[in-house]
Amino acid sequence: ANAPMDGASPVSLQRASDMALYSAKASGKNRLCFYDPKLDEYAMLRLALLNDFRKSFANQDFVVLYQPQIRFSDNALIGFEALVRWHHPERGIVSPIEFIHLIEENGMIIPLGKWVLNQACKDAMTWSAPLQIAVNVSPVQIERSNMLLTVASTLENTELPASRLELELTESSLMCDGDNTINLLDELRQQGVKIALDDFGTGYSSLSYLQRFPFDKLKVDRSFVIAASNHTNSDGKSDAKSILRAILQLAQVLNLETIAEGVETQEVGTLLHELGFENAQGYFYGRPMTADQAKQLIIDWPHNIEQNNS
Ligand code: C2E
Ligand code: CA
Ligand code: CA
């Protein structure tokens, strides 16, 4: 922070440099940042949003939507991913992209995550077929809460069989305290819960993670799906396809199930099926929908598991 532009007193200068420090930390640490008056505005917005969040949490202004997941081989509906939405009293629906990061910093993701898990399991119990329910878990929940206890008590309270629950983790969950996380995942899997590695390909995609941590499923990030379907650049297209092929081979060697996310057209679905993906999720199969709509979709789905078995 520079005097006198950013502050004329020690207190105001220190405040400005704190904002710059915060900004440097938020953009990945280990860097130099100068104070910018825009940072004030940003900090005020964050603070306001956090205050609103606290009120909303007390009022239960949240809802869980469900996005269908399908299996390519027989077009069966295999389950849904639970995606939280915030009904802000003034701003309307706020996307999780805007607030999850914010509430991860102050730990409020822990009670919200618990609430989403409980709601998702409860809703899944009302479905007419025993499909899977996938729930996102934040690294903060893994690090700073007892997920084993949370999952066990949620399954007990809702009576959802553990085998129907899948937890979606990102690589950032694996980065600190690896041994504890391995133990946690092992114990969850012993209970019958499945573990999926979300957004695969965007983080370090470290082979050692894949080897060390016990997963059941690889969820390949939407950006690869978009790249593979991009027709405007034929070179880029073949590159992305080769990467997807390599990921699929890796999954096969490690005995992991595969799912592609962000499938928006039939064409892309066909491409991914041909490449060897087992499952898919995306707007083409269904947008995130209310619990009632999800319940109805299971009834209306032409090839659902129950009908296939009968
Ligand atoms: P994600 O886990 O990668 O979830 C998939 C996101 O992609 C969802 O956005 C979904 O609506 C969107 N999506 C699905 N299909 C398509 C498609 O075909 N095309 C496009 N363009 N987008 C598609 P959403 O619901 O806004 O969630 C964003 C992120 O917020 C999620 O990314 C997840 O990381 C996080 N999130 C959502 N709900 C929760 C939650 O309950 N707990 C935690 N910890 N994170 C959550
Ligand atoms: Ca996810
Ligand atoms: Ca994802």
Tab-separated table of C-alpha atoms and ligand atoms in Angstrom:
chain	number	residue	atom	x	y	z
A	1	ALA	CA	0.000	0.000	0.000
A	2	ASN	CA	1.348	3.400	-0.924
A	3	ALA	CA	1.184	6.579	1.139
A	4	PRO	CA	-0.463	8.952	0.816
A	5	MET	CA	-2.687	7.629	-2.044
A	6	ASP	CA	-3.904	4.525	-0.193
A	7	GLY	CA	-3.983	6.024	3.280
A	8	ALA	CA	-2.701	9.044	5.126
A	9	SER	CA	-2.584	7.525	8.620
A	10	PRO	CA	-0.795	4.413	9.892
A	11	VAL	CA	-4.128	2.758	10.586
A	12	SER	CA	-5.580	3.345	7.141
A	13	LEU	CA	-2.330	2.320	5.457
A	14	GLN	CA	-2.176	-0.874	7.449
A	15	ARG	CA	-5.756	-1.602	6.565
A	16	ALA	CA	-5.013	-1.072	2.875
A	17	SER	CA	-1.971	-3.333	3.021
A	18	ASP	CA	-4.051	-6.008	4.764
A	19	MET	CA	-6.457	-5.899	1.843
A	20	ALA	CA	-3.562	-6.282	-0.586
A	21	LEU	CA	-2.262	-9.187	1.488
A	22	TYR	CA	-5.648	-10.816	1.396
A	23	SER	CA	-5.817	-10.376	-2.340
A	24	ALA	CA	-2.353	-11.955	-2.778
A	25	LYS	CA	-3.413	-14.925	-0.665
A	26	ALA	CA	-6.686	-15.313	-2.507
A	27	SER	CA	-4.961	-15.382	-5.878
A	28	GLY	CA	-2.677	-18.246	-4.980
A	29	LYS	CA	-0.165	-16.889	-2.414
A	30	ASN	CA	3.545	-16.314	-3.010
A	31	ARG	CA	2.981	-13.143	-5.020
A	32	LEU	CA	3.087	-9.376	-4.823
A	33	CYS	CA	-0.159	-7.414	-4.816
A	34	PHE	CA	-0.827	-3.704	-4.514
A	35	TYR	CA	-3.822	-2.248	-2.788
A	36	ASP	CA	-6.611	-1.272	-5.159
A	37	PRO	CA	-9.757	0.627	-4.071
A	38	LYS	CA	-11.753	-2.097	-5.840
A	39	LEU	CA	-10.632	-4.461	-3.072
A	40	ASP	CA	-12.727	-2.448	-0.594
A	41	GLU	CA	-15.791	-2.931	-2.681
A	42	TYR	CA	-15.077	-6.634	-3.020
A	43	ALA	CA	-14.528	-7.029	0.740
A	44	MET	CA	-17.814	-5.242	1.473
A	45	LEU	CA	-19.651	-7.506	-0.926
A	46	ARG	CA	-18.144	-10.595	0.659
A	47	LEU	CA	-19.033	-9.403	4.107
A	48	ALA	CA	-22.592	-8.606	3.068
A	49	LEU	CA	-22.948	-11.977	1.374
A	50	LEU	CA	-21.610	-13.768	4.447
A	51	ASN	CA	-24.066	-11.931	6.685
A	52	ASP	CA	-26.898	-12.814	4.330
A	53	PHE	CA	-25.713	-16.399	4.306
A	54	ARG	CA	-25.922	-16.654	8.096
A	55	LYS	CA	-29.481	-15.345	8.055
A	56	SER	CA	-30.447	-17.576	5.161
A	57	PHE	CA	-29.012	-20.628	6.857
A	58	ALA	CA	-31.117	-19.948	9.935
A	59	ASN	CA	-34.181	-19.493	7.669
A	60	GLN	CA	-33.333	-22.568	5.582
A	61	ASP	CA	-33.399	-20.619	2.315
A	62	PHE	CA	-31.609	-23.434	0.520
A	63	VAL	CA	-32.796	-26.110	-1.804
A	64	VAL	CA	-31.129	-29.154	-3.307
A	65	LEU	CA	-31.547	-29.808	-7.030
A	66	TYR	CA	-30.849	-33.128	-8.716
A	67	GLN	CA	-29.148	-33.728	-12.046
A	68	PRO	CA	-29.577	-37.111	-13.729
A	69	GLN	CA	-26.695	-39.463	-14.522
A	70	ILE	CA	-27.074	-42.128	-17.191
A	71	ARG	CA	-25.308	-45.325	-18.250
A	72	PHE	CA	-24.405	-45.523	-21.933
A	73	SER	CA	-24.687	-49.287	-22.413
A	74	ASP	CA	-28.457	-49.423	-21.879
A	75	ASN	CA	-29.442	-45.759	-21.447
A	76	ALA	CA	-30.467	-46.506	-17.866
A	77	LEU	CA	-30.893	-43.715	-15.386
A	78	ILE	CA	-28.365	-44.651	-12.690
A	79	GLY	CA	-28.748	-41.797	-10.261
A	80	PHE	CA	-28.541	-38.073	-9.572
A	81	GLU	CA	-25.981	-35.553	-8.378
A	82	ALA	CA	-27.212	-33.273	-5.589
A	83	LEU	CA	-26.489	-29.589	-6.309
A	84	VAL	CA	-27.303	-26.938	-3.733
A	85	ARG	CA	-29.014	-23.607	-4.538
A	86	TRP	CA	-29.381	-20.559	-2.336
A	87	HIS	CA	-32.657	-18.666	-2.542
A	88	HIS	CA	-31.396	-15.234	-1.579
A	89	PRO	CA	-34.254	-13.056	-0.278
A	90	GLU	CA	-33.283	-10.134	-2.561
A	91	ARG	CA	-30.923	-11.497	-5.179
A	92	GLY	CA	-32.932	-14.548	-6.123
A	93	ILE	CA	-31.116	-17.798	-6.825
A	94	VAL	CA	-27.401	-17.613	-6.105
A	95	SER	CA	-25.160	-20.204	-7.760
A	96	PRO	CA	-22.905	-22.323	-5.537
A	97	ILE	CA	-19.973	-21.050	-7.601
A	98	GLU	CA	-20.549	-17.653	-5.992
A	99	PHE	CA	-20.804	-18.716	-2.378
A	100	ILE	CA	-19.195	-22.125	-1.708
A	101	HIS	CA	-15.709	-20.663	-1.809
A	102	LEU	CA	-16.768	-17.903	0.570
A	103	ILE	CA	-18.279	-20.212	3.167
A	104	GLU	CA	-15.365	-22.622	2.889
A	105	GLU	CA	-13.126	-19.907	4.300
A	106	ASN	CA	-15.152	-19.453	7.463
A	107	GLY	CA	-16.151	-23.076	7.896
A	108	MET	CA	-19.870	-22.577	7.314
A	109	ILE	CA	-19.635	-25.135	4.517
A	110	ILE	CA	-19.574	-27.746	7.293
A	111	PRO	CA	-23.177	-27.226	8.525
A	112	LEU	CA	-24.390	-26.545	4.968
A	113	GLY	CA	-22.694	-29.691	3.650
A	114	LYS	CA	-24.286	-31.712	6.438
A	115	TRP	CA	-27.673	-30.262	5.580
A	116	VAL	CA	-27.263	-31.046	1.846
A	117	LEU	CA	-26.186	-34.614	2.614
A	118	ASN	CA	-29.184	-35.171	4.867
A	119	GLN	CA	-31.625	-33.606	2.405
A	120	ALA	CA	-30.225	-35.603	-0.524
A	121	CYS	CA	-30.421	-38.927	1.358
A	122	LYS	CA	-33.945	-38.119	2.543
A	123	ASP	CA	-35.097	-37.258	-0.976
A	124	ALA	CA	-33.425	-40.371	-2.425
A	125	MET	CA	-35.484	-42.482	-0.006
A	126	THR	CA	-38.682	-41.270	-1.739
A	127	TRP	CA	-37.639	-42.505	-5.183
A	128	SER	CA	-39.447	-45.420	-6.774
A	129	ALA	CA	-36.164	-47.116	-7.720
A	130	PRO	CA	-33.013	-47.580	-5.603
A	131	LEU	CA	-30.829	-45.253	-7.662
A	132	GLN	CA	-27.543	-43.656	-6.579
A	133	ILE	CA	-27.290	-40.241	-5.000
A	134	ALA	CA	-23.992	-38.368	-5.460
A	135	VAL	CA	-23.181	-35.592	-2.978
A	136	ASN	CA	-20.341	-33.075	-3.259
A	137	VAL	CA	-17.969	-32.872	-0.315
A	138	SER	CA	-15.712	-29.879	0.257
A	139	PRO	CA	-12.074	-30.295	1.333
A	140	VAL	CA	-12.983	-28.254	4.426
A	141	GLN	CA	-15.502	-30.890	5.461
A	142	ILE	CA	-12.811	-33.557	5.111
A	143	GLU	CA	-10.214	-31.580	7.012
A	144	ARG	CA	-12.222	-29.909	9.721
A	145	SER	CA	-15.208	-32.106	10.463
A	146	ASN	CA	-15.813	-35.737	11.288
A	147	MET	CA	-17.157	-36.945	7.956
A	148	LEU	CA	-17.246	-40.559	9.059
A	149	LEU	CA	-19.599	-39.716	11.893
A	150	THR	CA	-21.676	-37.343	9.742
A	151	VAL	CA	-22.148	-39.934	7.016
A	152	ALA	CA	-22.871	-42.770	9.444
A	153	SER	CA	-25.479	-40.797	11.378
A	154	THR	CA	-27.095	-39.448	8.206
A	155	LEU	CA	-27.414	-42.940	6.771
A	156	GLU	CA	-28.837	-44.162	10.046
A	157	ASN	CA	-31.353	-41.329	10.363
A	158	THR	CA	-32.554	-41.422	6.776
A	159	GLU	CA	-32.284	-45.221	6.454
A	160	LEU	CA	-30.607	-44.876	3.071
A	161	PRO	CA	-28.491	-47.962	2.310
A	162	ALA	CA	-24.802	-46.960	2.196
A	163	SER	CA	-24.448	-48.559	-1.227
A	164	ARG	CA	-26.713	-45.886	-2.711
A	165	LEU	CA	-24.547	-43.009	-1.546
A	166	GLU	CA	-21.628	-41.668	-3.525
A	167	LEU	CA	-19.399	-38.844	-2.305
A	168	GLU	CA	-17.731	-36.577	-4.874
A	169	LEU	CA	-14.333	-35.297	-3.770
A	170	THR	CA	-11.911	-33.081	-5.630
A	171	GLU	CA	-8.170	-33.462	-5.616
A	172	SER	CA	-7.773	-30.587	-3.186
A	173	SER	CA	-9.306	-32.871	-0.544
A	174	LEU	CA	-6.331	-35.179	-0.891
A	175	MET	CA	-3.573	-32.637	-0.602
A	176	CYS	CA	-3.280	-32.159	3.121
A	177	ASP	CA	-3.082	-34.890	5.672
A	178	GLY	CA	-3.060	-37.682	3.126
A	179	ASP	CA	-2.892	-40.562	5.578
A	180	ASN	CA	-5.927	-39.396	7.534
A	181	THR	CA	-7.871	-38.948	4.318
A	182	ILE	CA	-6.899	-42.417	3.110
A	183	ASN	CA	-8.161	-43.861	6.404
A	184	LEU	CA	-11.383	-41.895	6.115
A	185	LEU	CA	-12.018	-43.036	2.540
A	186	ASP	CA	-11.170	-46.625	3.479
A	187	GLU	CA	-13.654	-46.568	6.341
A	188	LEU	CA	-16.379	-44.959	4.248
A	189	ARG	CA	-15.891	-47.580	1.556
A	190	GLN	CA	-15.992	-50.346	4.134
A	191	GLN	CA	-19.440	-49.078	5.048
A	192	GLY	CA	-20.393	-49.399	1.382
A	193	VAL	CA	-20.243	-45.714	0.387
A	194	LYS	CA	-18.707	-45.030	-3.043
A	195	ILE	CA	-16.090	-42.366	-3.653
A	196	ALA	CA	-15.805	-40.453	-6.919
A	197	LEU	CA	-12.932	-38.150	-7.879
A	198	ASP	CA	-14.639	-35.022	-9.263
A	199	ASP	CA	-13.313	-32.574	-11.887
A	200	PHE	CA	-10.603	-35.041	-12.870
A	201	GLY	CA	-8.025	-33.514	-15.184
A	202	THR	CA	-8.198	-29.963	-13.863
A	203	GLY	CA	-5.995	-30.309	-10.783
A	204	TYR	CA	-2.665	-32.053	-10.569
A	205	SER	CA	-4.196	-35.272	-11.884
A	206	SER	CA	-1.361	-36.924	-10.082
A	207	LEU	CA	-0.917	-40.596	-10.756
A	208	SER	CA	0.297	-41.091	-7.206
A	209	TYR	CA	-3.035	-39.785	-5.869
A	210	LEU	CA	-4.863	-42.268	-8.022
A	211	GLN	CA	-2.691	-45.049	-6.741
A	212	ARG	CA	-2.685	-44.038	-3.090
A	213	PHE	CA	-6.300	-43.060	-2.543
A	214	PRO	CA	-9.104	-45.562	-2.715
A	215	PHE	CA	-11.674	-44.409	-5.297
A	216	ASP	CA	-14.478	-46.111	-7.129
A	217	LYS	CA	-15.076	-43.671	-9.941
A	218	LEU	CA	-13.372	-41.007	-12.042
A	219	LYS	CA	-15.507	-38.052	-13.020
A	220	VAL	CA	-13.811	-36.384	-15.953
A	221	ASP	CA	-14.104	-32.619	-15.994
A	222	ARG	CA	-16.381	-30.777	-18.377
A	223	SER	CA	-13.473	-28.888	-19.954
A	224	PHE	CA	-12.157	-32.102	-21.579
A	225	VAL	CA	-15.591	-32.977	-22.804
A	226	ILE	CA	-15.907	-29.507	-24.373
A	227	ALA	CA	-12.442	-29.742	-25.925
A	228	ALA	CA	-13.124	-33.179	-27.394
A	229	SER	CA	-16.310	-31.968	-29.005
A	230	ASN	CA	-14.843	-28.770	-30.421
A	231	HIS	CA	-15.051	-29.058	-34.189
A	232	THR	CA	-13.493	-25.758	-35.135
A	233	ASN	CA	-9.947	-26.894	-34.485
A	234	SER	CA	-9.224	-30.368	-35.780
A	235	ASP	CA	-5.831	-30.574	-34.044
A	236	GLY	CA	-7.255	-29.583	-30.697
A	237	LYS	CA	-10.020	-32.077	-31.131
A	238	SER	CA	-7.716	-35.040	-31.686
A	239	ASP	CA	-5.524	-33.973	-28.747
A	240	ALA	CA	-8.433	-33.809	-26.359
A	241	LYS	CA	-9.693	-37.147	-27.608
A	242	SER	CA	-6.267	-38.718	-27.075
A	243	ILE	CA	-6.193	-37.381	-23.529
A	244	LEU	CA	-9.627	-38.835	-22.870
A	245	ARG	CA	-8.468	-42.179	-24.279
A	246	ALA	CA	-5.444	-42.093	-21.976
A	247	ILE	CA	-7.638	-41.272	-18.969
A	248	LEU	CA	-9.947	-44.148	-19.850
A	249	GLN	CA	-7.013	-46.560	-20.078
A	250	LEU	CA	-5.793	-45.363	-16.723
A	251	ALA	CA	-9.241	-45.890	-15.236
A	252	GLN	CA	-9.317	-49.387	-16.651
A	253	VAL	CA	-5.913	-50.295	-15.204
A	254	LEU	CA	-6.945	-48.924	-11.803
A	255	ASN	CA	-10.328	-50.599	-12.029
A	256	LEU	CA	-12.284	-47.348	-11.744
A	257	GLU	CA	-15.706	-46.653	-13.152
A	258	THR	CA	-15.900	-43.584	-15.423
A	259	ILE	CA	-18.374	-40.756	-15.871
A	260	ALA	CA	-18.147	-37.702	-18.139
A	261	GLU	CA	-19.782	-34.450	-17.057
A	262	GLY	CA	-21.064	-31.527	-19.103
A	263	VAL	CA	-22.579	-33.493	-21.984
A	264	GLU	CA	-24.782	-30.980	-23.766
A	265	THR	CA	-25.600	-32.704	-27.068
A	266	GLN	CA	-26.394	-36.177	-28.366
A	267	GLU	CA	-23.372	-35.931	-30.639
A	268	VAL	CA	-20.979	-35.455	-27.726
A	269	GLY	CA	-22.713	-38.273	-25.842
A	270	THR	CA	-22.156	-40.601	-28.795
A	271	LEU	CA	-18.507	-39.535	-29.058
A	272	LEU	CA	-17.896	-40.237	-25.354
A	273	HIS	CA	-19.691	-43.559	-25.538
A	274	GLU	CA	-17.542	-44.552	-28.525
A	275	LEU	CA	-14.388	-43.495	-26.686
A	276	GLY	CA	-15.324	-45.900	-23.895
A	277	PHE	CA	-16.982	-43.890	-21.123
A	278	GLU	CA	-19.462	-45.887	-19.070
A	279	ASN	CA	-21.649	-43.088	-17.731
A	280	ALA	CA	-22.549	-39.477	-18.430
A	281	GLN	CA	-24.177	-36.397	-16.951
A	282	GLY	CA	-25.083	-33.092	-18.576
A	283	TYR	CA	-27.780	-30.797	-19.879
A	284	PHE	CA	-28.514	-33.200	-22.735
A	285	TYR	CA	-29.827	-35.810	-20.281
A	286	GLY	CA	-31.319	-33.291	-17.893
A	287	ARG	CA	-30.622	-30.028	-16.119
A	288	PRO	CA	-30.523	-29.892	-12.331
A	289	MET	CA	-34.194	-30.288	-11.295
A	290	THR	CA	-36.319	-30.161	-8.153
A	291	ALA	CA	-36.772	-33.208	-5.946
A	292	ASP	CA	-40.324	-33.639	-7.265
A	293	GLN	CA	-39.193	-33.493	-10.872
A	294	ALA	CA	-36.426	-36.012	-10.170
A	295	LYS	CA	-38.933	-38.344	-8.553
A	296	GLN	CA	-41.163	-38.079	-11.628
A	297	LEU	CA	-38.257	-38.562	-14.038
A	298	ILE	CA	-37.499	-41.922	-12.425
A	299	ILE	CA	-41.076	-42.996	-13.048
A	300	ASP	CA	-41.093	-41.710	-16.637
A	301	TRP	CA	-37.614	-42.867	-17.645
A	302	PRO	CA	-37.977	-45.396	-20.450
A	303	HIS	CA	-35.081	-47.611	-19.419
A	304	ASN	CA	-34.759	-47.391	-15.693
A	305	ILE	CA	-33.046	-50.119	-13.739
A	306	GLU	CA	-36.200	-51.629	-12.286
A	307	GLN	CA	-37.847	-51.994	-15.666
A	308	ASN	CA	-34.682	-53.522	-17.100
A	309	ASN	CA	-34.609	-56.134	-14.395
A	310	SER	CA	-38.231	-57.067	-14.662
B	1	C2E	P1	-19.568	-29.670	-10.013
B	1	C2E	O1	-19.558	-30.633	-8.878
B	1	C2E	O2	-18.543	-29.866	-11.083
B	1	C2E	O3	-21.055	-29.713	-10.556
B	1	C2E	C1	-21.394	-29.669	-11.914
B	1	C2E	C2	-21.794	-28.279	-12.312
B	1	C2E	O4	-21.941	-28.226	-13.740
B	1	C2E	C3	-23.171	-27.863	-11.778
B	1	C2E	O5	-23.135	-26.453	-11.578
B	1	C2E	C4	-24.107	-28.202	-12.928
B	1	C2E	O6	-25.293	-27.457	-12.924
B	1	C2E	C5	-23.242	-27.836	-14.108
B	1	C2E	N1	-23.594	-28.588	-15.311
B	1	C2E	C6	-24.142	-29.809	-15.375
B	1	C2E	N2	-24.293	-30.218	-16.636
B	1	C2E	C7	-23.851	-29.224	-17.411
B	1	C2E	C8	-23.749	-29.057	-18.842
B	1	C2E	O7	-24.107	-29.917	-19.655
B	1	C2E	N3	-23.203	-27.896	-19.295
B	1	C2E	C9	-22.800	-26.915	-18.435
B	1	C2E	N4	-22.297	-25.797	-18.985
B	1	C2E	N5	-22.860	-27.043	-17.092
B	1	C2E	C10	-23.384	-28.189	-16.587
B	1	C2E	P2	-23.620	-25.840	-10.212
B	1	C2E	O8	-24.826	-26.555	-9.731
B	1	C2E	O9	-23.673	-24.375	-10.423
B	1	C2E	O10	-22.463	-26.210	-9.210
B	1	C2E	C11	-21.205	-25.643	-9.354
B	1	C2E	C12	-20.228	-26.235	-8.375
B	1	C2E	O11	-20.599	-25.906	-7.041
B	1	C2E	C13	-20.209	-27.751	-8.400
B	1	C2E	O12	-19.411	-28.163	-9.461
B	1	C2E	C14	-19.648	-28.070	-7.036
B	1	C2E	O13	-18.233	-27.958	-7.062
B	1	C2E	C15	-20.203	-26.948	-6.180
B	1	C2E	N6	-21.348	-27.450	-5.417
B	1	C2E	C16	-22.653	-27.530	-5.778
B	1	C2E	N7	-23.397	-28.042	-4.774
B	1	C2E	C17	-22.542	-28.306	-3.754
B	1	C2E	C18	-22.688	-28.856	-2.433
B	1	C2E	O14	-23.765	-29.225	-1.985
B	1	C2E	N8	-21.547	-28.962	-1.678
B	1	C2E	C19	-20.313	-28.581	-2.145
B	1	C2E	N9	-19.263	-28.723	-1.351
B	1	C2E	N10	-20.146	-28.072	-3.374
B	1	C2E	C20	-21.243	-27.934	-4.174
B	2	CA	CA	-19.637	-32.666	-8.480
B	3	CA	CA	-17.427	-31.700	-11.580
